[in-house]
Every structure is written in structure tokens, then in C-alpha cells.
Amino acid sequence: QVQLVESGGGSVQAGGSLRLTCEVSGGTWRIYAMAWFRQALGKERESVAAISWNGNSRNYADSAQGRFTVSKNKSENRVYLQMNSLKPEDTAVYYCAASYGTSGYDYWGQGTQVTVSS
């Protein structure tokens, strides 16, 4: 069973940067893809970025395209989300998720808060 622990959240002013880290443990051999989601207060959870675990395929939400970069280090079992040019509307709890490739994402971290002030 996969365990996911996010870190790197915090408070930053608009235009600033943060790098989120997701530490992955247990059952990594079954992972098909990893992703970052976010959920702002009072809103539904939304996908931000995703990356294949065994390849280089990546995709981004329109809101993240050009500002965020998802990457991984398989040797360290870590996934990153580099967030630049942050905007107040990026404020949310960010979650790391792992997919075994069947349907949707099977495992989730506890989340890390990102707050962007104007």
C-alpha cells in the first residue's frame, strides 16, 4: 500500500514561488502515475498536474500551464510541484495522489496548505 506525505506548503506573496514535495513509500512498483490536486475553501477538488511514474508524460491544468512544473525523482521516490508566479487564486490545500492505472487515483496524502496573498 502506498503512503504519500506532502511538504513544502506555506505562505507567499503573489508572484512568489514554492516547491511542494511528495514523499512516496510502499507499493511503488504498482504506481502508474502521480498527480497533484488542490482544493480551495468552498470549492471542489481539481487536478493541477500529473506525471507518469515510468515515463515522461506530463499534463497540466490550464490554470497551471506555464507556471507550474511537475517532476519526479524515482531513485528517491519523490514527486515535486514547482510553482512559480503564484496568484491569490492558487490558495488551496494541495494533495499528492497515486494511481495504479485502473481508474482514478487510489492513494492520497494528507495535504499541504498553500496561501498566496496579494
mmCIF file of C-alpha atoms in Angstrom:
data_model
loop_
_atom_site.group_PDB
_atom_site.id
_atom_site.type_symbol
_atom_site.label_atom_id
_atom_site.label_comp_id
_atom_site.label_asym_id
_atom_site.label_seq_id
_atom_site.Cartn_x
_atom_site.Cartn_y
_atom_site.Cartn_z
ATOM 1 C CA GLN A 1 0.000 0.000 0.000
ATOM 2 C CA VAL A 2 1.306 3.418 -0.998
ATOM 3 C CA GLN A 3 1.825 6.135 1.585
ATOM 4 C CA LEU A 4 2.142 9.759 0.489
ATOM 5 C CA VAL A 5 3.420 12.672 2.554
ATOM 6 C CA GLU A 6 3.374 16.213 1.199
ATOM 7 C CA SER A 7 5.551 19.066 2.377
ATOM 8 C CA GLY A 8 6.660 22.484 1.235
ATOM 9 C CA GLY A 9 3.469 24.450 1.571
ATOM 10 C CA GLY A 10 3.395 27.857 3.185
ATOM 11 C CA SER A 11 2.500 31.478 2.756
ATOM 12 C CA VAL A 12 3.900 33.575 -0.052
ATOM 13 C CA GLN A 13 3.113 36.849 -1.736
ATOM 14 C CA ALA A 14 1.712 36.991 -5.236
ATOM 15 C CA GLY A 15 4.424 36.475 -7.795
ATOM 16 C CA GLY A 16 6.417 34.252 -5.468
ATOM 17 C CA SER A 17 7.360 30.603 -5.756
ATOM 18 C CA LEU A 18 7.005 27.425 -3.751
ATOM 19 C CA ARG A 19 8.112 23.866 -4.328
ATOM 20 C CA LEU A 20 5.952 21.086 -2.995
ATOM 21 C CA THR A 21 7.393 17.658 -2.333
ATOM 22 C CA CYS A 22 5.546 14.357 -2.136
ATOM 23 C CA GLU A 23 7.418 11.502 -0.494
ATOM 24 C CA VAL A 24 6.198 8.144 -1.735
ATOM 25 C CA SER A 25 6.623 4.880 0.115
ATOM 26 C CA GLY A 26 5.258 1.346 -0.087
ATOM 27 C CA GLY A 27 3.996 -0.347 -3.227
ATOM 28 C CA THR A 28 5.760 1.999 -5.613
ATOM 29 C CA TRP A 29 6.226 -0.816 -8.117
ATOM 30 C CA ARG A 30 2.494 -0.695 -8.822
ATOM 31 C CA ILE A 31 2.274 3.034 -9.449
ATOM 32 C CA TYR A 32 1.210 4.106 -12.920
ATOM 33 C CA ALA A 33 1.015 7.860 -12.442
ATOM 34 C CA MET A 34 1.296 10.553 -9.808
ATOM 35 C CA ALA A 35 -0.617 13.793 -9.624
ATOM 36 C CA TRP A 36 -1.129 16.962 -7.706
ATOM 37 C CA PHE A 37 -4.622 18.144 -6.884
ATOM 38 C CA ARG A 38 -5.812 21.136 -4.957
ATOM 39 C CA GLN A 39 -8.930 22.146 -3.112
ATOM 40 C CA ALA A 40 -9.716 25.725 -2.222
ATOM 41 C CA LEU A 41 -12.096 26.556 0.595
ATOM 42 C CA GLY A 42 -15.661 26.048 -0.551
ATOM 43 C CA LYS A 43 -14.648 24.641 -3.921
ATOM 44 C CA GLU A 44 -14.350 21.202 -5.439
ATOM 45 C CA ARG A 45 -11.023 19.440 -5.666
ATOM 46 C CA GLU A 46 -9.323 19.953 -9.014
ATOM 47 C CA SER A 47 -6.412 18.414 -10.830
ATOM 48 C CA VAL A 48 -3.320 20.578 -11.159
ATOM 49 C CA ALA A 49 -0.664 18.394 -12.794
ATOM 50 C CA ALA A 50 0.138 14.758 -13.419
ATOM 51 C CA ILE A 51 3.204 12.750 -14.378
ATOM 52 C CA SER A 52 3.684 9.163 -15.417
ATOM 53 C CA TRP A 53 5.727 7.112 -12.966
ATOM 54 C CA ASN A 54 7.649 5.086 -15.532
ATOM 55 C CA GLY A 55 7.820 7.534 -18.391
ATOM 56 C CA ASN A 56 7.993 11.237 -19.043
ATOM 57 C CA SER A 57 4.412 12.045 -19.866
ATOM 58 C CA ARG A 58 3.097 15.095 -18.070
ATOM 59 C CA ASN A 59 -0.048 17.139 -18.248
ATOM 60 C CA TYR A 60 -1.289 20.291 -16.618
ATOM 61 C CA ALA A 61 -4.493 22.078 -15.879
ATOM 62 C CA ASP A 62 -4.944 25.242 -17.884
ATOM 63 C CA SER A 63 -4.516 27.255 -14.693
ATOM 64 C CA ALA A 64 -1.110 25.673 -14.071
ATOM 65 C CA GLN A 65 0.257 25.614 -17.615
ATOM 66 C CA GLY A 66 3.353 27.751 -17.957
ATOM 67 C CA ARG A 67 3.660 28.463 -14.247
ATOM 68 C CA PHE A 68 3.850 25.051 -12.575
ATOM 69 C CA THR A 69 6.195 22.169 -13.310
ATOM 70 C CA VAL A 70 5.695 18.606 -12.103
ATOM 71 C CA SER A 71 8.719 16.342 -11.846
ATOM 72 C CA LYS A 72 9.862 13.192 -10.125
ATOM 73 C CA ASN A 73 12.924 11.518 -8.718
ATOM 74 C CA LYS A 74 12.258 7.803 -8.783
ATOM 75 C CA SER A 75 15.510 6.914 -7.057
ATOM 76 C CA GLU A 76 14.328 8.960 -4.062
ATOM 77 C CA ASN A 77 10.629 8.153 -4.526
ATOM 78 C CA ARG A 78 9.698 11.799 -4.636
ATOM 79 C CA VAL A 79 7.414 13.890 -6.784
ATOM 80 C CA TYR A 80 7.672 17.644 -6.935
ATOM 81 C CA LEU A 81 5.483 20.538 -7.934
ATOM 82 C CA GLN A 82 7.408 23.706 -8.659
ATOM 83 C CA MET A 83 5.011 26.635 -8.563
ATOM 84 C CA ASN A 84 6.099 29.994 -9.921
ATOM 85 C CA SER A 85 4.291 33.286 -10.440
ATOM 86 C CA LEU A 86 1.811 32.334 -7.771
ATOM 87 C CA LYS A 87 -1.531 34.095 -7.659
ATOM 88 C CA PRO A 88 -4.016 34.533 -4.821
ATOM 89 C CA GLU A 89 -6.354 32.139 -6.641
ATOM 90 C CA ASP A 90 -3.729 29.406 -6.202
ATOM 91 C CA THR A 91 -4.511 29.412 -2.491
ATOM 92 C CA ALA A 92 -5.666 25.914 -1.582
ATOM 93 C CA VAL A 93 -4.746 22.690 0.132
ATOM 94 C CA TYR A 94 -2.558 20.748 -2.276
ATOM 95 C CA TYR A 95 -2.714 16.972 -2.333
ATOM 96 C CA CYS A 96 -0.420 14.379 -3.833
ATOM 97 C CA ALA A 97 -2.102 11.304 -5.304
ATOM 98 C CA ALA A 98 -1.001 7.974 -6.760
ATOM 99 C CA SER A 99 -2.745 5.923 -9.418
ATOM 100 C CA TYR A 100 -2.360 2.214 -10.041
ATOM 101 C CA GLY A 101 -3.730 2.797 -13.518
ATOM 102 C CA THR A 102 -7.148 1.222 -13.152
ATOM 103 C CA SER A 103 -9.436 4.196 -12.673
ATOM 104 C CA GLY A 104 -8.784 7.438 -10.906
ATOM 105 C CA TYR A 105 -6.323 7.897 -8.097
ATOM 106 C CA ASP A 106 -6.066 5.267 -5.426
ATOM 107 C CA TYR A 107 -3.989 6.854 -2.693
ATOM 108 C CA TRP A 108 -3.857 10.362 -1.295
ATOM 109 C CA GLY A 109 -1.637 12.342 1.019
ATOM 110 C CA GLN A 110 -2.854 14.464 3.892
ATOM 111 C CA GLY A 111 -2.375 17.734 2.016
ATOM 112 C CA THR A 112 -0.286 20.835 2.485
ATOM 113 C CA GLN A 113 -1.654 24.368 2.667
ATOM 114 C CA VAL A 114 -0.542 26.986 0.163
ATOM 115 C CA THR A 115 -1.602 30.563 0.818
ATOM 116 C CA VAL A 116 -0.864 33.342 -1.646
ATOM 117 C CA SER A 117 -1.502 36.904 -0.545
ATOM 118 C CA SER A 118 -1.969 39.863 -2.838
#
